GROMACS .gro file of C-alpha atoms in nm:
model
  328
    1UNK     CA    1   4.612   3.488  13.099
    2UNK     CA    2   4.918   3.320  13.228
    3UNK     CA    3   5.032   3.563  13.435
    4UNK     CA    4   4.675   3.693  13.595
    5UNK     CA    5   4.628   3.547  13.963
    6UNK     CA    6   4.506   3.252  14.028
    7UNK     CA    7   4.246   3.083  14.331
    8UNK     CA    8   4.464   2.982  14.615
    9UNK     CA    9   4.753   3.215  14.498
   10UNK     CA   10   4.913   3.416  14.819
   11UNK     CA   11   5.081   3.772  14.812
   12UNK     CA   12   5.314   3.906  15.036
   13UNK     CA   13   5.387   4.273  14.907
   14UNK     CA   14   5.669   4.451  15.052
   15UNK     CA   15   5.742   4.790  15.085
   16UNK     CA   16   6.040   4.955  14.937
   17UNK     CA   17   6.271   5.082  15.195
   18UNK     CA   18   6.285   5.442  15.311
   19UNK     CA   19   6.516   5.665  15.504
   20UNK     CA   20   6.335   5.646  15.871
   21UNK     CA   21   6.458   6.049  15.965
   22UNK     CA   22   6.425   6.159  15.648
   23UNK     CA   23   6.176   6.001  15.417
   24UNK     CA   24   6.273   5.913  15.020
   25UNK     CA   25   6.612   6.045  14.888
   26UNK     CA   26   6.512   6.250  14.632
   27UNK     CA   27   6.893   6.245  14.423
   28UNK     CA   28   6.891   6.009  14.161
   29UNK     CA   29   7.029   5.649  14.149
   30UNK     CA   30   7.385   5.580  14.089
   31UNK     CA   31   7.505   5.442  13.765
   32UNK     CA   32   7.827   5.281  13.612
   33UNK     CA   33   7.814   5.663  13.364
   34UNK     CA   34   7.837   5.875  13.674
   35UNK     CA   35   8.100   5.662  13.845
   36UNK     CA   36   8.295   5.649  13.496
   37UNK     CA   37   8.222   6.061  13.507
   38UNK     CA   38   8.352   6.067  13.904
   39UNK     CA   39   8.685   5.872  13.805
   40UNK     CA   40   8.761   6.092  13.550
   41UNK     CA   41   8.714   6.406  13.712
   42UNK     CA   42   8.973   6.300  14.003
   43UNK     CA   43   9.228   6.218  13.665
   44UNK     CA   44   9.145   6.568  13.576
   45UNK     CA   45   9.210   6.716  13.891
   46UNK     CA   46   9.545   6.480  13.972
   47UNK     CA   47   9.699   6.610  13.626
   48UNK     CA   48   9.600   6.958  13.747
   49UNK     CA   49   9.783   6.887  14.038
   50UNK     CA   50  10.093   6.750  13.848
   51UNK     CA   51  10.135   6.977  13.620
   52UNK     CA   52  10.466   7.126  13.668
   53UNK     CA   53  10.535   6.891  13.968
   54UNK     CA   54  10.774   6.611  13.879
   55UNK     CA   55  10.701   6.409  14.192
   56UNK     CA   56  10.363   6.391  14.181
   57UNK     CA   57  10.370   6.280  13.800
   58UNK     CA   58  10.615   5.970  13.926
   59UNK     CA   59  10.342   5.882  14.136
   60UNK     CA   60  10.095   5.889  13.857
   61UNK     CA   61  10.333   5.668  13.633
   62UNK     CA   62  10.207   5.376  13.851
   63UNK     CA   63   9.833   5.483  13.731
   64UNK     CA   64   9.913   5.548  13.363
   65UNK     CA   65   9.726   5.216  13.239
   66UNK     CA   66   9.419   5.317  13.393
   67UNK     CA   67   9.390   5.619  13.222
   68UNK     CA   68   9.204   5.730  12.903
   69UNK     CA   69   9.405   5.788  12.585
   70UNK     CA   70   9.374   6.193  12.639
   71UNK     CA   71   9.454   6.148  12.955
   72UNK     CA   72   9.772   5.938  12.898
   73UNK     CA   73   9.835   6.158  12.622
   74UNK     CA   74   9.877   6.461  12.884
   75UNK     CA   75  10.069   6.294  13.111
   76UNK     CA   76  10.317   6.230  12.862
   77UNK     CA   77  10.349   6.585  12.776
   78UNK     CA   78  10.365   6.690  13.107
   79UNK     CA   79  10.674   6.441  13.179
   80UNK     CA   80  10.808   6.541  12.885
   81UNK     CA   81  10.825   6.876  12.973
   82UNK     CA   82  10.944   6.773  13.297
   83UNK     CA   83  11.252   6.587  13.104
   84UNK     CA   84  11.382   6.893  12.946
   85UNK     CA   85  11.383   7.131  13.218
   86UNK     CA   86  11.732   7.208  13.320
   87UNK     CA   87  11.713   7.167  13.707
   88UNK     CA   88  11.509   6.857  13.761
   89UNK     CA   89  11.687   6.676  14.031
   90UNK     CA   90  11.914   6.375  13.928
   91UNK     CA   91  11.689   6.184  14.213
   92UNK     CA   92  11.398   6.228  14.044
   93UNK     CA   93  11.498   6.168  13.670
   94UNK     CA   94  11.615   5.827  13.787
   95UNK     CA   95  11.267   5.771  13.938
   96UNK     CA   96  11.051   5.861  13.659
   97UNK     CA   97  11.314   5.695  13.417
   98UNK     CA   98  11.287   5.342  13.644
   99UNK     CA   99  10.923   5.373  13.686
  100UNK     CA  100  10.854   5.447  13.315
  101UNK     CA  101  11.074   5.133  13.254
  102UNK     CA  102  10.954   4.850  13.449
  103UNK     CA  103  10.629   4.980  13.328
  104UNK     CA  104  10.628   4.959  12.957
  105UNK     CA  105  10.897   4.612  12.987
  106UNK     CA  106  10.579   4.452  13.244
  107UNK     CA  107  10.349   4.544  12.965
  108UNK     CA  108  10.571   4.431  12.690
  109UNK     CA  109  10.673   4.095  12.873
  110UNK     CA  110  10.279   4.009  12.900
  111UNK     CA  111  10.168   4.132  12.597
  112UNK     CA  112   9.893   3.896  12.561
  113UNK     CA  113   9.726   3.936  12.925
  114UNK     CA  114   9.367   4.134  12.913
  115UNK     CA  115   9.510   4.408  13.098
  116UNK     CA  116   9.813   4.446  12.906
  117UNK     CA  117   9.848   4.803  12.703
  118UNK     CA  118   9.862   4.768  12.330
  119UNK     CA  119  10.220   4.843  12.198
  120UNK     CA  120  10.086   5.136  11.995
  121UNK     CA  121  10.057   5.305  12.393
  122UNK     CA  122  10.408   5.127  12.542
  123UNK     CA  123  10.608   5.251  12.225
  124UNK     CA  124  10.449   5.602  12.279
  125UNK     CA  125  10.583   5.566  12.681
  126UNK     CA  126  10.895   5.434  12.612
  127UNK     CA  127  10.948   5.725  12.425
  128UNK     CA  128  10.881   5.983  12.654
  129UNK     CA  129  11.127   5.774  12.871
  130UNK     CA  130  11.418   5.813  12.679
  131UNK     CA  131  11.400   6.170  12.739
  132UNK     CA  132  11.518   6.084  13.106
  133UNK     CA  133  11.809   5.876  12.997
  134UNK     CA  134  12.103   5.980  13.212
  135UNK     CA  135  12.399   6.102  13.059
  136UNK     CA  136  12.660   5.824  13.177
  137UNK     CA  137  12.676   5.446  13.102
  138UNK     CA  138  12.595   5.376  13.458
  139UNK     CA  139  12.255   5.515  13.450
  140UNK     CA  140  12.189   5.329  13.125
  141UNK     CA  141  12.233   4.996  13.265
  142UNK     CA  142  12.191   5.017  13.616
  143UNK     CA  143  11.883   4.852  13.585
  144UNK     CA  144  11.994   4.550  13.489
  145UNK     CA  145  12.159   4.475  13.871
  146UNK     CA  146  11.896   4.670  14.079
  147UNK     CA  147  11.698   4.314  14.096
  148UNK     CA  148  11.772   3.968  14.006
  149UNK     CA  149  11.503   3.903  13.702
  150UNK     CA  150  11.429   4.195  13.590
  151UNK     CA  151  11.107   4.222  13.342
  152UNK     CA  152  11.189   4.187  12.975
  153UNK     CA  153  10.998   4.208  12.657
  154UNK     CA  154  10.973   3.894  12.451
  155UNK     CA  155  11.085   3.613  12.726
  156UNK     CA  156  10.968   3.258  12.729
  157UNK     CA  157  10.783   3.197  13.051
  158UNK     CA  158  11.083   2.977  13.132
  159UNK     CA  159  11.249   3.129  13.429
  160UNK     CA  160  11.587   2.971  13.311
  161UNK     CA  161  11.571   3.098  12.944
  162UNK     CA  162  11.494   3.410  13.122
  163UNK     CA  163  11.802   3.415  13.354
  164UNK     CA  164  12.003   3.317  13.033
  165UNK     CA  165  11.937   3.636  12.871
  166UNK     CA  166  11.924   3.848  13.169
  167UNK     CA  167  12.290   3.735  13.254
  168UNK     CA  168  12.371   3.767  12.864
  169UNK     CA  169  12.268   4.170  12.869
  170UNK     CA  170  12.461   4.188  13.208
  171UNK     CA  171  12.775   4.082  13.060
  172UNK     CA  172  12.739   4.296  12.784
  173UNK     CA  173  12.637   4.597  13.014
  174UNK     CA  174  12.969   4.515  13.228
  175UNK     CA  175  13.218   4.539  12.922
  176UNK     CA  176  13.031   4.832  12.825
  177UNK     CA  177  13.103   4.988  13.179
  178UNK     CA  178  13.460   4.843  13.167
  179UNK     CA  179  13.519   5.052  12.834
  180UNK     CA  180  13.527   5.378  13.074
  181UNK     CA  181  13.728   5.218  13.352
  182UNK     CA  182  13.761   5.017  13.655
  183UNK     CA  183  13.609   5.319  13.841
  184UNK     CA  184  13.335   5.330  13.636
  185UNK     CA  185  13.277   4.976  13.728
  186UNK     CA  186  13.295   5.069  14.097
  187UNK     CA  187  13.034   5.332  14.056
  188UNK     CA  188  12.782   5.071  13.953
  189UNK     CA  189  12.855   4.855  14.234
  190UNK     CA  190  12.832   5.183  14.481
  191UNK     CA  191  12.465   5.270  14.251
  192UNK     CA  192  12.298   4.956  14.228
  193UNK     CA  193  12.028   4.817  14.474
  194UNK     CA  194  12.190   4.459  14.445
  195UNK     CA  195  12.543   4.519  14.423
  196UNK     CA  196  12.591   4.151  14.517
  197UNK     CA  197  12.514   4.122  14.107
  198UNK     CA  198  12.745   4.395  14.000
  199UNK     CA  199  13.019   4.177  14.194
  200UNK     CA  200  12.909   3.836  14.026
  201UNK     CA  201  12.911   3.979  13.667
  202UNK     CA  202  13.247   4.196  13.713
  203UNK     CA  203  13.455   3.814  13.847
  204UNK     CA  204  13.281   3.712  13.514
  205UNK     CA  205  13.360   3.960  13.225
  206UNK     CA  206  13.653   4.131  13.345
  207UNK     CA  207  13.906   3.899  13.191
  208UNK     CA  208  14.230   4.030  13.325
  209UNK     CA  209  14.341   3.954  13.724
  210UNK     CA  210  14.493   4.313  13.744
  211UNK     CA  211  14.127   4.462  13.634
  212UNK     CA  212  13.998   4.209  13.908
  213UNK     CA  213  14.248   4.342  14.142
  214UNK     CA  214  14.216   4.661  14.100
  215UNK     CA  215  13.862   4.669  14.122
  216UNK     CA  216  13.941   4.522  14.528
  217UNK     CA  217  14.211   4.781  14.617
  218UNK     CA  218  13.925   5.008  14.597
  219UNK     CA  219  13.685   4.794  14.832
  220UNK     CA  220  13.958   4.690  15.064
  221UNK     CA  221  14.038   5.055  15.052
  222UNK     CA  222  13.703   5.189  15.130
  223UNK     CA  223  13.590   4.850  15.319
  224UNK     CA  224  13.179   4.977  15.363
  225UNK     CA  225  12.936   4.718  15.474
  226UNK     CA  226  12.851   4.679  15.078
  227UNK     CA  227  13.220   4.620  15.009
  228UNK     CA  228  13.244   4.344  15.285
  229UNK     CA  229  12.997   4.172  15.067
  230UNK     CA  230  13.128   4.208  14.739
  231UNK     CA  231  13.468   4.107  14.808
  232UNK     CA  232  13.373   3.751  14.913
  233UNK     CA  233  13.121   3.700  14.621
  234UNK     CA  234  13.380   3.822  14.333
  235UNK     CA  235  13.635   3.605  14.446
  236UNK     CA  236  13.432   3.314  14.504
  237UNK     CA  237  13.223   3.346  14.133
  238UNK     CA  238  13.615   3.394  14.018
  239UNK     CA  239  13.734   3.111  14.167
  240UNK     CA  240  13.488   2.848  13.959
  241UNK     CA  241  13.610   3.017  13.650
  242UNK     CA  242  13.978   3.016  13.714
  243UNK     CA  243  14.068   2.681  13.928
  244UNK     CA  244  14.277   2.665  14.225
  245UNK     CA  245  14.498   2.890  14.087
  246UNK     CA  246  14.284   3.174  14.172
  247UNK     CA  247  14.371   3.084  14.571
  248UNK     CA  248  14.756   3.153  14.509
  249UNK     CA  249  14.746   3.450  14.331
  250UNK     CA  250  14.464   3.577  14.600
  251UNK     CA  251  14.736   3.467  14.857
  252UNK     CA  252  14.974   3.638  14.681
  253UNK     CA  253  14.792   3.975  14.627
  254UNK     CA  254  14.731   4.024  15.047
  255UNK     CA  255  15.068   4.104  15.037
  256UNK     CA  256  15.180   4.255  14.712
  257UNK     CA  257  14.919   4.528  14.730
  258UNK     CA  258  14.938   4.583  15.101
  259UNK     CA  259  14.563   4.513  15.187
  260UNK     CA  260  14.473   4.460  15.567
  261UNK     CA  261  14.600   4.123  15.708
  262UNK     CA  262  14.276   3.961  15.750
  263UNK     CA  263  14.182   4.039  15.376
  264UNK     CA  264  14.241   3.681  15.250
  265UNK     CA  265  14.004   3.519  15.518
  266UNK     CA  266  13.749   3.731  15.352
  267UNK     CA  267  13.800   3.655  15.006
  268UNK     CA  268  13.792   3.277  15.114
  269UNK     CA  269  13.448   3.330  15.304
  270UNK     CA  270  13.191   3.248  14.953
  271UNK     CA  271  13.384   2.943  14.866
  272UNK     CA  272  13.273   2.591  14.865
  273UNK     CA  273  13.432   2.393  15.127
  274UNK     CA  274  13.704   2.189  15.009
  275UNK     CA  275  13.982   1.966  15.162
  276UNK     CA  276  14.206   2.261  14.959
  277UNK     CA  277  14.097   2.586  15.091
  278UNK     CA  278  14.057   2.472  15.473
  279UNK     CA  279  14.451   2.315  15.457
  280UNK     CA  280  14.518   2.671  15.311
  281UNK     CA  281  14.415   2.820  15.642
  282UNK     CA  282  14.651   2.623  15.847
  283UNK     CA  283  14.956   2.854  15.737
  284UNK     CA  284  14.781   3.176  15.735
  285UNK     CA  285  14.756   3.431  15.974
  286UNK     CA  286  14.497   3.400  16.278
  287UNK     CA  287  14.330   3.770  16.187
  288UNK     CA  288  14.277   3.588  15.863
  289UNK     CA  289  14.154   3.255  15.973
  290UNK     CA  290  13.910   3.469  16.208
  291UNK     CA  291  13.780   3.652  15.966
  292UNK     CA  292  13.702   3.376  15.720
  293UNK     CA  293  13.505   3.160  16.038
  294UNK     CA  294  13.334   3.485  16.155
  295UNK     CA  295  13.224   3.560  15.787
  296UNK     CA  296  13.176   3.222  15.605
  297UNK     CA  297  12.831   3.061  15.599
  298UNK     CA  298  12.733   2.853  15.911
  299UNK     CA  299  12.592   2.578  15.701
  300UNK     CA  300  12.796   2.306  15.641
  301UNK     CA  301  12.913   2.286  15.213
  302UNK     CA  302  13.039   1.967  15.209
  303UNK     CA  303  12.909   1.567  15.177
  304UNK     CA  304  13.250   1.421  15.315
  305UNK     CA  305  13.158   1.349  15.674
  306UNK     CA  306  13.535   1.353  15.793
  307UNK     CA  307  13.540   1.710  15.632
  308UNK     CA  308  13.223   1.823  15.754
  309UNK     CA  309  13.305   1.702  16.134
  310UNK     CA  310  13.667   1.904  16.092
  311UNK     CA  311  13.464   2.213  15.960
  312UNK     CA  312  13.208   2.194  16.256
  313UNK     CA  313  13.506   2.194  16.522
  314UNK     CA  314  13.685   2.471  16.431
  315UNK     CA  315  13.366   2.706  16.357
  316UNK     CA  316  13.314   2.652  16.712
  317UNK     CA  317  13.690   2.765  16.821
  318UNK     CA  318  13.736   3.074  17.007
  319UNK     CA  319  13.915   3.338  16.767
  320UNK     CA  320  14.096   3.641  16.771
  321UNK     CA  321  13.904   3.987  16.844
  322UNK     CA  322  13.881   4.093  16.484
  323UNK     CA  323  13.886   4.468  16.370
  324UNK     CA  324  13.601   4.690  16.302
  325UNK     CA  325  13.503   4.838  15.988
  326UNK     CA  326  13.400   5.161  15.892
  327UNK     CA  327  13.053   5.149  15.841
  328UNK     CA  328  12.913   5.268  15.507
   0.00000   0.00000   0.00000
């Protein structure tokens, strides 16, 4: 009785909308089943696509967590597939292998997220991964200097116990380099996206100054626009683990192993300003002092006003014309 009309009750029917051309659609409503039938079909059809097509399964890598288990399952035989065949492209392995990577360690870092995979599904990835493992040391660590905090499974949320181990597995990946060679060493600094790193960890864990030395005659010798910016960073990271001494035998070096005469204003240009290294430049030559005020930082990196004032002035003095590089 509750729900019958009652006197004084109003009713304002409406009428259910209509298509004014063309009357009631006569297809049946939408529902989550058919849009969960749609999406699937277009997985079906993409893995049709990629089968046999290595580049079009790296761009499906991205996708992978939004796939069903059979569907995940056939990607991964499809890549695998892909990871034995004798003339897939070094390009491409080192794409799938990178994207395969920072996908399963994202996954592995946030384990407990919602949207995380469970590790039953990253282990079964990672696998499929290791197929594309290149064959040199290089390739196997690369990685580790192609951005500065790289994801990692099972790290704190602490960004500094992060950067701790990070910096931990670079040294070990740099000895591991060193083990085949100074040159091998300068092939990661030539492969990796931030070579700036590769220049950091090799002042670091390359213990002797002939390794260290070596390992410039070949950027002084090439002298590309990535070598003009390792050279300062090496010898400046060096120079906080070694002291003052580190200036001399720099000094020394310029002319022992015949590198350009400006060289030593560029090794000079990373390191914090101190009443020591700008004396130094007063008995140097001026293609060297002009390279280290046309390369050094223009902010001032020092508290000692009288410094700071003497540092400002000669910035601002006219210099030599210095020498072009080759560009590379």
């Amino acid at each position: 009785m509750a729900i019958l009309p009652r006197n004084s009750d109003t009713n304002f029917p409406t009428q259910e909308p209509v298509w004014k051309d063309f009357g009631r659609s006569t297809r049946a409503p939408l529902t989550e089943e058919h849009r969960r039938e749609a999406f699937l079909a277009y997985i079906d059809f993409a893995l049709t696509l990629s089968d046999s097509a290595p580049e079009r399964q790296l761009i499906l890598i991205d996708h992978y967590p939004m796939f069903s288990p059979e569907h995940r399952a056939m990607l991964r035989t499809q890549l695998t597939t892909t990871a034995r065949a004798p003339n897939l492209a070094p390009s491409t392995r080192e794409g799938i292998l990178e994207g395969i990577r920072q996908l399963v360690a994202r996954h592995r870092r946030f384990s407990n997220a919602v949207w995380a995979m469970p590790a039953v599904e990253t282990d079964a990835l990672d696998a499929v991964g290791q197929e594309f493992r290149g064959s040199t040391v290089v390739e196997e660590v690369r990685w580790l200097f192609d951005e500065f905090l790289p994801d990692l499974a099972d790290v704190e949320p602490d960004i500094n116990v992060a950067s701790e181990k990070v910096k931990a597995l670079r040294d070990q990946a740099l000895r591991k380099v060193l083990e085949s060679g100074v040159g091998a060493v300068d092939d990661l600094f030539c492969k990796a996206r931030q070579p700036y790193l590769v220049a950091q960890q090799a002042a670091e864990s390359i213990q002797d100054t002939e390794g260290i030395f070596a390992l410039l005659d070949r950027w002084f010798g090439r002298l590309s626009s990535r070598d003009e910016r390792g050279v300062p960073v090496l010898c400046a990271t060096r120079l906080a683990l070694a002291g003052d001494d580190w200036m001399r035998q720099l000094s020394d070096a310029t002319v022992s192993r015949d590198w350009p005469e400006w060289s030593l204003g560029l090794c000079l240009a990373d390191m914090a300003d101190s009443r020591t290294l700008i004396d130094s430049l007063k008995d140097k030559p001026p293609s060297a002092v002009s390279r280290y005020w046309a390369t050094r930082s223009q902010y001032i990196r020092y508290t000692d006003k009288s410094l700071s004032d003497e540092i400002a002035g000669s910035a601002r003095q006219p210099r030599v014309t210095l020498p072009s590089s080759p560009s590379g």
